[in-house]
């Protein structure tokens, strides 16, 4: 069954932060998001002086030097200059709900970079019909009840008009319920578990592909890589945590393995946040599969690679469903142990799309965009488009617009769609006998391999000039 579907000079940073805060009207403000535009300007200038122009790990500013350049009209090759800079009226408040503390904080912080950057770009180009976008943060701490409470606080106290979040699908499902109750439109840019789109929540929309599509693309890669390597994959092992997304990875693997002529010889499900994976790695080693399909958050993904190194386990192919393996902290944490690992990528710096946007992003944050930050950037632009087409911040009206929105190639008066597809349209569809609602049916992914310490796109072959390295080397012993 085929799936249907950073900153350089102190003096410049001080002046720039004040100007950017005035022009951006609080874009990427602290959690709670209060304060007038003038207060934010003073706060931003003081904060920039304290930081001497270096952006903090929280991602709460989006780069004063870049902001000034954009506010002066330097919108970059990836955007269409709008000629508008003055922002008036009350801000459009978008809640951003992610784990910003705890074991998954690195992922949440990275996602917020994309969100902050999008809001800065939008505000520098004139906002939403002249109204600024303001980002209000909410820290789930990776906890279900905290996520529910944060969503309610952002809606009832902070008066957000929309929400983007979360990256943990279990929490996304909970926040979606809260948004449904209060009639607040929500877009998840990251959460892939299939089941979260089966509840017919009218106010919930998924930008990213479903988990099952990720998994099928992984099987397609394992099948087609033989065209280059000459090595067929006949047996696979599945390594996943006990979260919703891990369970679904196993379920989908069971669906696709026989369709692609492969046999699952080992399934390992471990406790998320494990302190030790030695026993699990020894089981994988004993199974001797041609390929290992892995699904882990970043701390577990790093532990997996360290334990594989310790146990001298080197499967010819290790293919991951993005997640922790795609986090910017993964390669530095596993250098010398992860060479040759492949992963699904929602976006990659060597892709032809989004090059100018990524250049500006890297100047500010010191790292390239990855799939998560590119997707969250795209989600904020999607909301910007929906608010403008709705002509109001009313939740029901914006929801109705999202159900009909059809964005092709680029956003109106904005950048191209930087992800590896050219259309955003939310529709209902059926997969494996189950109806899903409001998924972006045109979303798709690519496969990249760690070569010379960075991810390089290797599949689909028509989007890559890079050859697959087989077998994976992992690192010199």
CSV table of C-alpha atoms in Angstrom, one decimal:
chain,number,residue,atom,x,y,z
A,1,UNK,CA,0.0,0.0,0.0
A,2,UNK,CA,1.5,3.3,-1.1
A,3,UNK,CA,1.1,6.2,1.1
A,4,UNK,CA,-1.4,8.8,-0.3
A,5,UNK,CA,0.1,11.2,0.1
A,6,UNK,CA,25.0,35.0,15.4
A,7,UNK,CA,26.0,38.8,15.7
A,8,UNK,CA,29.4,40.6,15.2
A,9,UNK,CA,29.8,44.0,16.8
A,10,UNK,CA,28.8,45.3,20.2
A,11,UNK,CA,27.9,48.9,19.2
A,12,UNK,CA,25.9,47.8,16.2
A,13,UNK,CA,24.0,45.2,18.2
A,14,UNK,CA,22.9,47.7,20.9
A,15,UNK,CA,21.6,50.2,18.4
A,16,UNK,CA,20.1,47.4,16.2
A,17,UNK,CA,18.3,45.7,19.0
A,18,UNK,CA,16.5,48.9,19.9
A,19,UNK,CA,15.5,49.6,16.3
A,20,UNK,CA,14.6,46.0,15.7
A,21,UNK,CA,12.4,45.8,18.8
A,22,UNK,CA,10.5,48.9,17.7
A,23,UNK,CA,10.0,47.6,14.2
A,24,UNK,CA,9.4,44.0,15.1
A,25,UNK,CA,7.0,44.9,18.0
A,26,UNK,CA,8.1,42.1,20.3
A,27,UNK,CA,8.9,39.3,17.9
A,28,UNK,CA,10.4,36.5,19.8
A,29,UNK,CA,9.7,38.0,23.2
A,30,UNK,CA,10.1,36.1,26.5
A,31,UNK,CA,7.5,33.6,27.7
A,32,UNK,CA,4.5,35.6,28.9
A,33,UNK,CA,5.0,38.1,26.1
A,34,UNK,CA,3.9,41.3,27.9
A,35,UNK,CA,5.1,44.9,27.6
A,36,UNK,CA,4.6,47.7,25.2
A,37,UNK,CA,6.6,48.2,22.0
A,38,UNK,CA,8.7,51.0,23.7
A,39,UNK,CA,9.4,48.8,26.7
A,40,UNK,CA,10.6,46.0,24.4
A,41,UNK,CA,12.9,48.4,22.6
A,42,UNK,CA,14.6,49.4,25.9
A,43,UNK,CA,14.7,45.8,27.1
A,44,UNK,CA,16.3,44.6,23.8
A,45,UNK,CA,18.9,47.3,23.9
A,46,UNK,CA,19.9,46.5,27.4
A,47,UNK,CA,19.9,42.8,26.7
A,48,UNK,CA,22.1,43.3,23.6
A,49,UNK,CA,24.6,45.4,25.7
A,50,UNK,CA,24.8,42.6,28.3
A,51,UNK,CA,25.3,39.9,25.7
A,52,UNK,CA,27.8,42.0,23.7
A,53,UNK,CA,25.9,41.0,20.6
A,54,UNK,CA,25.9,37.2,21.1
A,55,UNK,CA,22.5,35.5,21.0
A,56,UNK,CA,21.7,33.3,23.9
A,57,UNK,CA,20.8,29.6,23.8
A,58,UNK,CA,17.2,30.4,24.4
A,59,UNK,CA,16.8,31.9,21.0
A,60,UNK,CA,14.8,34.7,22.4
A,61,UNK,CA,16.3,37.3,20.0
A,62,UNK,CA,16.5,36.7,16.4
A,63,UNK,CA,19.7,38.7,15.7
A,64,UNK,CA,19.7,42.5,15.8
A,65,UNK,CA,22.2,43.0,12.9
A,66,UNK,CA,20.1,40.9,10.6
A,67,UNK,CA,16.9,42.6,11.8
A,68,UNK,CA,18.2,46.0,11.0
A,69,UNK,CA,19.3,44.9,7.5
A,70,UNK,CA,15.9,43.4,6.9
A,71,UNK,CA,14.0,46.4,8.4
A,72,UNK,CA,15.9,48.6,5.9
A,73,UNK,CA,14.5,46.5,3.1
A,74,UNK,CA,17.2,43.7,2.7
A,75,UNK,CA,14.7,40.9,2.6
A,76,UNK,CA,17.1,38.5,0.9
A,77,UNK,CA,16.9,36.5,-2.3
A,78,UNK,CA,14.4,34.2,-0.8
A,79,UNK,CA,11.8,36.8,-0.2
A,80,UNK,CA,9.8,39.3,-2.3
A,81,UNK,CA,10.3,42.9,-0.9
A,82,UNK,CA,7.0,44.2,0.2
A,83,UNK,CA,8.0,47.9,0.6
A,84,UNK,CA,6.3,47.9,4.0
A,85,UNK,CA,8.2,48.5,7.2
A,86,UNK,CA,5.9,50.4,9.6
A,87,UNK,CA,4.0,48.2,11.9
A,88,UNK,CA,0.8,49.4,13.5
A,89,UNK,CA,-2.1,48.0,15.6
A,90,UNK,CA,-2.2,45.2,18.0
A,91,UNK,CA,0.1,42.2,17.4
A,92,UNK,CA,-1.0,38.9,16.1
A,93,UNK,CA,0.1,36.6,19.0
A,94,UNK,CA,1.2,33.1,18.1
A,95,UNK,CA,1.9,30.7,21.0
A,96,UNK,CA,4.9,28.4,20.5
A,97,UNK,CA,4.6,25.3,22.8
A,98,UNK,CA,7.7,23.1,23.0
A,99,UNK,CA,10.0,21.4,25.5
A,100,UNK,CA,12.5,24.2,26.4
A,101,UNK,CA,13.8,22.5,29.5
A,102,UNK,CA,14.6,18.9,30.3
A,103,UNK,CA,16.1,16.2,28.1
A,104,UNK,CA,14.4,17.4,24.9
A,105,UNK,CA,15.3,21.1,25.4
A,106,UNK,CA,17.8,21.1,22.6
A,107,UNK,CA,15.1,20.1,20.1
A,108,UNK,CA,12.7,22.7,21.4
A,109,UNK,CA,15.3,25.4,21.3
A,110,UNK,CA,16.2,24.6,17.8
A,111,UNK,CA,12.6,24.7,16.7
A,112,UNK,CA,12.1,28.1,18.3
A,113,UNK,CA,15.0,29.5,16.2
A,114,UNK,CA,13.0,28.8,13.1
A,115,UNK,CA,9.9,30.3,14.6
A,116,UNK,CA,11.7,33.5,15.8
A,117,UNK,CA,13.4,33.9,12.4
A,118,UNK,CA,10.1,33.6,10.5
A,119,UNK,CA,8.5,36.2,12.8
A,120,UNK,CA,11.5,38.5,12.3
A,121,UNK,CA,11.3,38.1,8.5
A,122,UNK,CA,7.6,38.7,8.4
A,123,UNK,CA,7.7,41.8,10.7
A,124,UNK,CA,10.6,43.3,8.7
A,125,UNK,CA,8.5,42.9,5.6
A,126,UNK,CA,5.5,44.6,7.0
A,127,UNK,CA,3.9,42.0,9.3
A,128,UNK,CA,0.4,40.8,8.8
A,129,UNK,CA,-1.3,43.6,6.9
A,130,UNK,CA,0.9,46.0,9.0
A,131,UNK,CA,0.3,44.3,12.3
A,132,UNK,CA,3.4,42.7,14.0
A,133,UNK,CA,3.6,39.0,14.8
A,134,UNK,CA,4.5,38.3,18.4
A,135,UNK,CA,5.7,34.9,19.6
A,136,UNK,CA,4.7,33.8,23.0
A,137,UNK,CA,6.6,30.9,24.4
A,138,UNK,CA,5.3,28.0,26.4
A,139,UNK,CA,7.6,25.3,28.0
A,140,UNK,CA,6.0,21.9,28.2
A,141,UNK,CA,9.1,20.5,30.1
A,142,UNK,CA,8.2,17.3,28.1
A,143,UNK,CA,5.3,16.7,30.5
A,144,UNK,CA,1.7,16.0,29.4
A,145,UNK,CA,-0.1,17.9,32.2
A,146,UNK,CA,2.3,20.8,31.9
A,147,UNK,CA,1.6,21.0,28.2
A,148,UNK,CA,-2.1,21.1,28.9
A,149,UNK,CA,-1.7,23.9,31.5
A,150,UNK,CA,0.6,25.9,29.3
A,151,UNK,CA,-1.8,25.7,26.3
A,152,UNK,CA,-4.7,26.9,28.5
A,153,UNK,CA,-2.5,29.7,30.0
A,154,UNK,CA,-1.4,31.0,26.6
A,155,UNK,CA,-5.0,31.0,25.3
A,156,UNK,CA,-6.8,32.4,28.3
A,157,UNK,CA,-4.2,34.7,29.8
A,158,UNK,CA,-1.8,35.6,27.0
A,159,UNK,CA,-4.7,35.8,24.5
A,160,UNK,CA,-2.8,34.1,21.7
A,161,UNK,CA,-4.6,33.9,18.3
A,162,UNK,CA,-2.9,30.7,17.1
A,163,UNK,CA,-0.5,28.0,18.3
A,164,UNK,CA,2.4,26.1,16.8
A,165,UNK,CA,3.6,23.0,18.5
A,166,UNK,CA,4.6,20.5,19.8
A,167,UNK,CA,7.5,18.2,18.8
A,168,UNK,CA,6.5,15.3,21.0
A,169,UNK,CA,3.4,13.8,19.4
A,170,UNK,CA,1.8,12.8,22.7
A,171,UNK,CA,1.9,16.4,23.8
A,172,UNK,CA,0.7,17.7,20.5
A,173,UNK,CA,-2.4,15.6,20.8
A,174,UNK,CA,-3.2,17.1,24.2
A,175,UNK,CA,-2.6,20.7,23.1
A,176,UNK,CA,-4.8,20.0,20.0
A,177,UNK,CA,-7.6,19.1,22.4
A,178,UNK,CA,-7.2,22.4,24.2
A,179,UNK,CA,-7.1,24.4,21.0
A,180,UNK,CA,-10.3,22.6,19.9
A,181,UNK,CA,-12.0,23.5,23.1
A,182,UNK,CA,-11.2,27.2,22.8
A,183,UNK,CA,-11.5,27.4,19.0
A,184,UNK,CA,-7.8,28.4,18.4
A,185,UNK,CA,-6.2,27.2,15.2
A,186,UNK,CA,-3.1,25.1,15.6
A,187,UNK,CA,-0.4,23.9,13.2
A,188,UNK,CA,2.1,21.2,14.1
A,189,UNK,CA,5.2,21.5,12.0
A,190,UNK,CA,7.0,18.6,13.6
A,191,UNK,CA,4.7,15.9,15.1
A,192,UNK,CA,4.4,12.9,12.8
A,193,UNK,CA,2.5,10.2,14.7
A,194,UNK,CA,-0.3,9.2,12.3
A,195,UNK,CA,-3.0,8.9,15.0
A,196,UNK,CA,-3.0,12.6,16.0
A,197,UNK,CA,-4.8,13.5,12.7
A,198,UNK,CA,-7.6,10.9,13.1
A,199,UNK,CA,-9.7,12.8,15.7
A,200,UNK,CA,-11.4,15.2,13.3
A,201,UNK,CA,-10.3,18.2,15.3
A,202,UNK,CA,-11.5,21.1,13.3
A,203,UNK,CA,-8.8,23.5,14.5
A,204,UNK,CA,-5.8,21.2,14.1
A,205,UNK,CA,-3.6,21.1,11.0
A,206,UNK,CA,-0.4,19.1,10.2
A,207,UNK,CA,2.3,20.6,8.0
A,208,UNK,CA,4.8,17.8,8.1
A,209,UNK,CA,4.4,14.4,6.6
A,210,UNK,CA,2.7,11.6,8.6
A,211,UNK,CA,5.0,9.1,10.3
A,212,UNK,CA,3.9,6.4,7.9
A,213,UNK,CA,5.1,8.5,4.9
A,214,UNK,CA,8.5,8.9,6.6
A,215,UNK,CA,8.7,5.1,7.1
A,216,UNK,CA,7.7,4.3,3.6
A,217,UNK,CA,10.4,6.7,2.2
A,218,UNK,CA,12.9,4.9,4.4
A,219,UNK,CA,11.9,1.6,2.9
A,220,UNK,CA,12.1,3.1,-0.6
A,221,UNK,CA,15.6,4.2,0.2
A,222,UNK,CA,16.7,0.9,1.5
A,223,UNK,CA,15.3,-0.7,-1.7
A,224,UNK,CA,16.7,1.8,-4.2
A,225,UNK,CA,20.2,2.2,-2.5
A,226,UNK,CA,21.1,-1.1,-4.2
A,227,UNK,CA,21.2,0.7,-7.5
A,228,UNK,CA,24.4,2.5,-6.3
A,229,UNK,CA,25.8,0.0,-3.7
A,230,UNK,CA,24.9,-3.3,-5.4
A,231,UNK,CA,23.8,-4.5,-1.9
A,232,UNK,CA,20.2,-5.6,-1.4
A,233,UNK,CA,18.6,-5.2,2.0
A,234,UNK,CA,16.8,-8.4,2.9
A,235,UNK,CA,16.7,-8.3,6.7
A,236,UNK,CA,16.1,-5.3,9.0
A,237,UNK,CA,16.0,-4.7,12.7
A,238,UNK,CA,13.8,-2.0,14.3
A,239,UNK,CA,15.1,0.1,17.3
A,240,UNK,CA,12.6,2.5,18.8
A,241,UNK,CA,11.6,3.9,22.1
A,242,UNK,CA,8.3,3.3,23.9
A,243,UNK,CA,6.7,6.6,23.0
A,244,UNK,CA,3.8,7.0,20.7
A,245,UNK,CA,6.1,7.7,17.8
A,246,UNK,CA,8.3,4.8,18.6
A,247,UNK,CA,5.4,2.4,18.7
A,248,UNK,CA,4.1,3.7,15.4
A,249,UNK,CA,7.5,3.3,13.8
A,250,UNK,CA,7.3,-0.4,14.6
A,251,UNK,CA,3.7,-0.6,13.3
A,252,UNK,CA,4.6,1.0,10.0
A,253,UNK,CA,7.7,-1.2,9.6
A,254,UNK,CA,5.5,-4.2,9.9
A,255,UNK,CA,3.2,-2.8,7.1
A,256,UNK,CA,6.0,-1.9,4.7
A,257,UNK,CA,8.6,-4.6,5.2
A,258,UNK,CA,6.8,-7.3,3.3
A,259,UNK,CA,5.7,-4.8,0.6
A,260,UNK,CA,9.4,-4.1,-0.1
A,261,UNK,CA,10.6,-7.7,0.1
A,262,UNK,CA,12.3,-7.4,3.5
A,263,UNK,CA,12.0,-9.4,6.7
A,264,UNK,CA,12.0,-7.9,10.2
A,265,UNK,CA,14.4,-10.1,12.2
A,266,UNK,CA,14.4,-8.1,15.5
A,267,UNK,CA,12.3,-5.5,17.1
A,268,UNK,CA,13.6,-3.6,20.1
A,269,UNK,CA,11.5,-1.2,22.1
A,270,UNK,CA,13.3,0.6,25.0
A,271,UNK,CA,12.4,3.1,27.7
A,272,UNK,CA,12.8,6.7,26.5
A,273,UNK,CA,15.6,8.4,28.3
A,274,UNK,CA,17.4,5.2,29.0
A,275,UNK,CA,20.6,5.3,31.1
A,276,UNK,CA,22.1,2.3,29.4
A,277,UNK,CA,21.5,0.5,26.1
A,278,UNK,CA,24.2,-2.2,26.3
A,279,UNK,CA,21.8,-5.2,26.4
A,280,UNK,CA,19.7,-3.7,23.5
A,281,UNK,CA,22.8,-3.2,21.3
A,282,UNK,CA,24.0,-6.8,22.0
A,283,UNK,CA,20.6,-8.0,20.8
A,284,UNK,CA,20.9,-6.0,17.6
A,285,UNK,CA,24.4,-7.3,17.0
A,286,UNK,CA,23.3,-10.9,17.5
A,287,UNK,CA,20.4,-10.4,15.0
A,288,UNK,CA,22.9,-9.4,12.2
A,289,UNK,CA,20.3,-7.5,10.1
A,290,UNK,CA,21.4,-5.9,6.8
A,291,UNK,CA,20.0,-2.6,8.1
A,292,UNK,CA,18.8,-1.0,11.4
A,293,UNK,CA,15.8,1.3,11.3
A,294,UNK,CA,16.0,3.7,14.3
A,295,UNK,CA,13.6,6.1,16.0
A,296,UNK,CA,15.0,8.0,19.0
A,297,UNK,CA,15.0,11.4,20.6
A,298,UNK,CA,18.4,13.2,20.7
A,299,UNK,CA,19.8,12.0,24.1
A,300,UNK,CA,18.9,8.4,23.2
A,301,UNK,CA,20.2,8.7,19.7
A,302,UNK,CA,23.6,9.9,21.1
A,303,UNK,CA,23.6,7.0,23.6
A,304,UNK,CA,22.8,4.5,20.9
A,305,UNK,CA,25.9,5.6,18.9
A,306,UNK,CA,28.2,5.6,21.9
A,307,UNK,CA,27.0,2.1,22.9
A,308,UNK,CA,27.4,0.8,19.3
A,309,UNK,CA,30.9,2.1,19.3
A,310,UNK,CA,31.7,0.5,22.7
A,311,UNK,CA,30.3,-2.8,21.5
A,312,UNK,CA,31.9,-2.6,18.1
A,313,UNK,CA,28.6,-3.0,16.4
A,314,UNK,CA,28.6,-1.6,12.8
A,315,UNK,CA,25.5,-2.5,10.7
A,316,UNK,CA,26.0,-1.8,7.0
A,317,UNK,CA,23.1,0.6,7.1
A,318,UNK,CA,21.6,2.5,10.0
A,319,UNK,CA,18.7,4.7,8.9
A,320,UNK,CA,16.9,7.0,11.3
A,321,UNK,CA,13.5,8.7,11.1
A,322,UNK,CA,15.1,12.1,11.7
A,323,UNK,CA,14.0,13.2,15.2
A,324,UNK,CA,17.1,13.2,17.5
A,325,UNK,CA,19.4,12.1,14.7
A,326,UNK,CA,18.6,15.3,12.8
A,327,UNK,CA,19.1,17.6,15.8
A,328,UNK,CA,22.1,20.0,15.4
A,329,UNK,CA,23.6,18.6,18.6
A,330,UNK,CA,23.7,15.0,17.4
A,331,UNK,CA,26.8,15.1,15.1
A,332,UNK,CA,29.0,17.1,17.5
A,333,UNK,CA,28.0,14.7,20.3
A,334,UNK,CA,28.8,11.6,18.2
A,335,UNK,CA,31.7,12.7,16.1
A,336,UNK,CA,33.9,9.7,15.2
A,337,UNK,CA,31.1,7.3,15.9
A,338,UNK,CA,28.3,8.2,13.5
A,339,UNK,CA,30.0,8.5,10.1
A,340,UNK,CA,27.8,6.9,7.5
A,341,UNK,CA,24.5,7.1,9.5
A,342,UNK,CA,21.6,7.9,7.2
A,343,UNK,CA,18.5,9.8,8.3
A,344,UNK,CA,15.3,11.2,6.9
A,345,UNK,CA,15.6,15.0,6.5
A,346,UNK,CA,12.8,17.5,6.0
A,347,UNK,CA,15.4,20.0,4.8
A,348,UNK,CA,19.2,20.0,4.4
A,349,UNK,CA,21.7,22.8,3.7
A,350,UNK,CA,22.9,21.2,0.5
A,351,UNK,CA,19.4,21.3,-1.1
A,352,UNK,CA,18.9,23.9,-3.8
A,353,UNK,CA,15.9,25.5,-2.0
A,354,UNK,CA,16.2,28.0,0.8
A,355,UNK,CA,19.9,28.8,0.4
A,356,UNK,CA,19.7,32.5,1.0
A,357,UNK,CA,17.3,32.1,4.0
A,358,UNK,CA,19.7,29.5,5.5
A,359,UNK,CA,22.7,31.9,5.0
A,360,UNK,CA,21.0,34.6,7.0
A,361,UNK,CA,19.8,32.1,9.6
A,362,UNK,CA,23.4,30.8,10.1
A,363,UNK,CA,24.7,34.3,10.5
A,364,UNK,CA,22.4,34.8,13.4
A,365,UNK,CA,22.3,31.4,15.1
A,366,UNK,CA,25.7,30.0,14.2
A,367,UNK,CA,24.2,26.8,12.9
A,368,UNK,CA,22.5,25.8,9.7
A,369,UNK,CA,18.8,25.3,9.5
A,370,UNK,CA,17.7,21.7,9.8
A,371,UNK,CA,14.4,20.0,9.1
A,372,UNK,CA,12.8,21.1,12.3
A,373,UNK,CA,13.8,24.8,12.1
A,374,UNK,CA,12.9,24.9,8.4
A,375,UNK,CA,9.5,23.3,9.1
A,376,UNK,CA,8.7,25.7,12.0
A,377,UNK,CA,9.8,28.7,9.8
A,378,UNK,CA,7.3,27.5,7.2
A,379,UNK,CA,4.5,27.0,9.7
A,380,UNK,CA,4.7,30.6,10.9
A,381,UNK,CA,4.6,31.8,7.2
A,382,UNK,CA,1.6,29.6,6.7
A,383,UNK,CA,-0.2,31.3,9.6
A,384,UNK,CA,0.8,34.7,8.3
A,385,UNK,CA,-0.8,33.9,5.0
A,386,UNK,CA,-3.9,32.5,6.6
A,387,UNK,CA,-4.3,35.6,8.9
A,388,UNK,CA,-4.0,37.9,5.9
A,389,UNK,CA,-6.5,35.9,3.8
A,390,UNK,CA,-8.9,35.8,6.7
A,391,UNK,CA,-8.6,39.6,7.3
A,392,UNK,CA,-9.1,38.9,11.1
A,393,UNK,CA,-7.6,37.1,14.0
A,394,UNK,CA,-10.9,35.3,14.7
A,395,UNK,CA,-10.1,31.7,15.3
A,396,UNK,CA,-13.0,30.2,13.4
A,397,UNK,CA,-12.4,32.4,10.3
A,398,UNK,CA,-8.7,31.5,10.3
A,399,UNK,CA,-9.5,27.9,10.7
A,400,UNK,CA,-11.9,28.1,7.7
A,401,UNK,CA,-9.1,29.7,5.6
A,402,UNK,CA,-6.7,27.0,6.6
A,403,UNK,CA,-9.0,24.3,5.4
A,404,UNK,CA,-9.1,25.9,1.9
A,405,UNK,CA,-5.6,27.4,1.7
A,406,UNK,CA,-3.5,26.4,-1.3
A,407,UNK,CA,0.1,27.8,-1.3
A,408,UNK,CA,2.1,26.9,-4.4
A,409,UNK,CA,5.9,27.5,-4.9
A,410,UNK,CA,6.1,30.5,-2.6
A,411,UNK,CA,4.1,32.5,0.0
A,412,UNK,CA,2.3,35.7,-1.2
A,413,UNK,CA,4.8,38.6,-0.8
A,414,UNK,CA,7.2,36.1,0.9
A,415,UNK,CA,9.8,33.4,0.4
A,416,UNK,CA,9.7,30.2,-1.6
A,417,UNK,CA,8.5,27.1,0.2
A,418,UNK,CA,12.0,25.9,1.4
A,419,UNK,CA,11.0,22.4,2.2
A,420,UNK,CA,11.4,19.5,-0.4
A,421,UNK,CA,8.0,20.1,-1.9
A,422,UNK,CA,6.2,22.9,-3.7
A,423,UNK,CA,2.7,23.0,-2.3
A,424,UNK,CA,0.9,23.4,1.0
A,425,UNK,CA,-2.7,22.2,1.1
A,426,UNK,CA,-4.5,20.6,4.1
A,427,UNK,CA,-6.8,17.8,3.1
A,428,UNK,CA,-8.5,14.7,4.5
A,429,UNK,CA,-7.4,11.3,3.2
A,430,UNK,CA,-7.5,7.6,4.1
A,431,UNK,CA,-4.4,5.4,5.1
A,432,UNK,CA,-4.5,1.8,6.1
A,433,UNK,CA,-8.3,2.0,6.4
A,434,UNK,CA,-8.3,5.0,8.7
A,435,UNK,CA,-9.4,8.5,7.8
A,436,UNK,CA,-7.1,11.4,8.6
A,437,UNK,CA,-8.0,15.1,8.7
A,438,UNK,CA,-6.2,18.3,7.7
A,439,UNK,CA,-2.8,16.8,6.7
A,440,UNK,CA,-0.6,18.6,4.2
A,441,UNK,CA,-0.9,15.9,1.6
A,442,UNK,CA,1.9,17.4,-0.6
A,443,UNK,CA,4.6,17.1,2.2
A,444,UNK,CA,7.5,14.8,1.5
A,445,UNK,CA,11.1,14.1,2.8
A,446,UNK,CA,14.6,13.2,1.6
A,447,UNK,CA,17.4,11.0,2.9
A,448,UNK,CA,20.8,12.3,4.0
A,449,UNK,CA,24.0,10.5,5.1
A,450,UNK,CA,26.7,11.8,7.5
A,451,UNK,CA,29.8,12.1,5.3
A,452,UNK,CA,32.9,14.0,6.5
A,453,UNK,CA,31.0,15.1,9.6
A,454,UNK,CA,27.9,16.6,8.0
A,455,UNK,CA,24.6,15.4,6.5
A,456,UNK,CA,24.7,15.2,2.7
A,457,UNK,CA,21.5,14.5,0.7
A,458,UNK,CA,21.8,11.1,-1.0
A,459,UNK,CA,18.2,10.4,-2.0
A,460,UNK,CA,16.0,10.8,-4.0
A,461,UNK,CA,18.8,10.4,-6.5
A,462,UNK,CA,17.4,13.2,-8.8
A,463,UNK,CA,17.8,15.7,-5.9
A,464,UNK,CA,21.4,14.7,-5.1
A,465,UNK,CA,24.9,14.6,-6.7
A,466,UNK,CA,26.3,12.8,-3.7
A,467,UNK,CA,26.9,9.1,-3.7
A,468,UNK,CA,26.0,6.7,-0.9
A,469,UNK,CA,28.9,5.5,1.3
A,470,UNK,CA,28.4,1.8,1.9
A,471,UNK,CA,28.9,0.2,4.3
A,472,UNK,CA,28.6,2.9,7.0
A,473,UNK,CA,32.1,3.6,8.4
A,474,UNK,CA,30.9,5.0,11.8
A,475,UNK,CA,34.5,6.1,12.7
A,476,UNK,CA,38.1,4.9,12.8
A,477,UNK,CA,38.8,2.5,15.7
